[in-house]
Amino acid sequence: MISTAETADHSAVCRGWPSGTDEAGRRKAGGEMARKNQLTEFGISVKQELDKRGMTQRELADACGINYRVVHDVLVGLNRKETTIRLISEALGIPS
């Protein structure tokens, strides 16, 4: 008998999604290749400054007037928009 997880996985593959992912391409719980996003050089600088100030990414996002997910995406290099990077660097007083 095929388990529910196997059926869901088969269904995803039939739709063209990689095995172990949902329809948005995200890894399902228990996926084989859970990876942690690597910080960019700028992301490392931002994280160091946030740690020094005792701030969270969400607090930084609020200070910049952007969504906290945008901050995360900038730190890991998924968002490279100059305006967003400039907002973050100016809010923290660090070079971009």
Short mmCIF file of C-alpha atoms in Angstrom, two decimals:
data_model
loop_
_atom_site.label_atom_id
_atom_site.label_comp_id
_atom_site.label_asym_id
_atom_site.label_seq_id
_atom_site.Cartn_x
_atom_site.Cartn_y
_atom_site.Cartn_z
CA MET A 1 0.00 0.00 0.00
CA ILE A 2 1.24 3.50 -0.85
CA SER A 3 1.46 5.96 2.04
CA THR A 4 -0.13 9.41 1.96
CA ALA A 5 3.32 11.01 1.83
CA GLU A 6 4.32 8.88 -1.17
CA THR A 7 1.06 9.74 -2.93
CA ALA A 8 1.59 13.47 -2.33
CA ASP A 9 5.19 13.19 -3.50
CA HIS A 10 4.13 11.30 -6.64
CA SER A 11 1.44 13.91 -7.30
CA ALA A 12 4.02 16.71 -7.05
CA VAL A 13 6.38 14.96 -9.48
CA CYS A 14 3.54 14.41 -11.96
CA ARG A 15 2.91 18.16 -11.91
CA GLY A 16 6.58 18.86 -12.62
CA TRP A 17 7.58 19.83 -9.07
CA PRO A 18 10.79 18.33 -7.76
CA SER A 19 10.34 15.41 -5.38
CA GLY A 20 10.13 16.52 -1.74
CA THR A 21 8.72 19.99 -2.54
CA ASP A 22 5.32 21.60 -2.45
CA GLU A 23 3.66 23.54 -5.27
CA ALA A 24 5.67 26.68 -4.43
CA GLY A 25 8.95 24.77 -4.69
CA ARG A 26 9.53 24.81 -0.93
CA ARG A 27 10.97 21.76 0.78
CA LYS A 28 8.44 19.71 2.68
CA ALA A 29 9.16 18.84 6.28
CA GLY A 30 11.64 16.01 6.38
CA GLY A 31 13.04 16.86 2.95
CA GLU A 32 16.43 15.33 2.28
CA MET A 33 18.32 18.50 1.42
CA ALA A 34 17.35 21.12 3.96
CA ARG A 35 19.83 23.93 3.37
CA LYS A 36 20.54 27.03 5.32
CA ASN A 37 20.88 30.17 3.24
CA GLN A 38 24.38 31.61 3.23
CA LEU A 39 24.82 35.25 4.16
CA THR A 40 26.46 37.60 1.69
CA GLU A 41 29.32 39.88 2.79
CA PHE A 42 26.77 42.65 3.24
CA GLY A 43 24.52 40.22 5.13
CA ILE A 44 27.35 39.39 7.53
CA SER A 45 27.98 43.11 8.15
CA VAL A 46 24.29 43.73 8.78
CA LYS A 47 23.99 40.76 11.16
CA GLN A 48 27.08 41.92 13.09
CA GLU A 49 25.62 45.42 13.42
CA LEU A 50 22.23 44.06 14.46
CA ASP A 51 23.88 41.87 17.11
CA LYS A 52 25.91 44.83 18.36
CA ARG A 53 22.73 46.91 18.70
CA GLY A 54 20.57 44.09 20.04
CA MET A 55 18.16 44.52 17.12
CA THR A 56 16.21 41.93 15.16
CA GLN A 57 15.75 41.79 11.41
CA ARG A 58 12.09 42.63 11.99
CA GLU A 59 13.03 45.78 13.94
CA LEU A 60 15.41 46.77 11.15
CA ALA A 61 12.67 46.20 8.59
CA ASP A 62 10.29 48.40 10.59
CA ALA A 63 12.94 51.13 10.79
CA CYS A 64 13.39 50.95 7.00
CA GLY A 65 9.68 50.73 6.25
CA ILE A 66 10.01 47.37 4.48
CA ASN A 67 8.83 43.82 5.11
CA TYR A 68 11.11 41.71 7.31
CA ARG A 69 11.28 39.05 4.60
CA VAL A 70 12.87 41.62 2.29
CA VAL A 71 15.61 42.12 4.89
CA HIS A 72 16.25 38.39 4.98
CA ASP A 73 16.32 38.19 1.18
CA VAL A 74 18.89 41.01 1.04
CA LEU A 75 21.08 39.32 3.65
CA VAL A 76 21.21 36.04 1.72
CA GLY A 77 21.52 37.66 -1.72
CA LEU A 78 18.05 36.86 -3.05
CA ASN A 79 17.24 40.58 -3.28
CA ARG A 80 19.97 42.80 -4.72
CA LYS A 81 17.98 45.98 -5.32
CA GLU A 82 20.22 48.98 -4.75
CA THR A 83 17.44 51.03 -3.15
CA THR A 84 16.74 48.32 -0.57
CA ILE A 85 20.42 47.81 0.20
CA ARG A 86 20.84 51.56 0.57
CA LEU A 87 17.86 51.78 2.97
CA ILE A 88 19.36 49.09 5.19
CA SER A 89 22.91 50.47 5.11
CA GLU A 90 21.72 54.01 5.90
CA ALA A 91 19.50 52.77 8.76
CA LEU A 92 22.49 51.04 10.34
CA GLY A 93 25.17 53.53 9.28
CA ILE A 94 27.26 50.88 7.54
CA PRO A 95 28.73 50.83 4.02
CA SER A 96 26.78 49.02 1.33
#
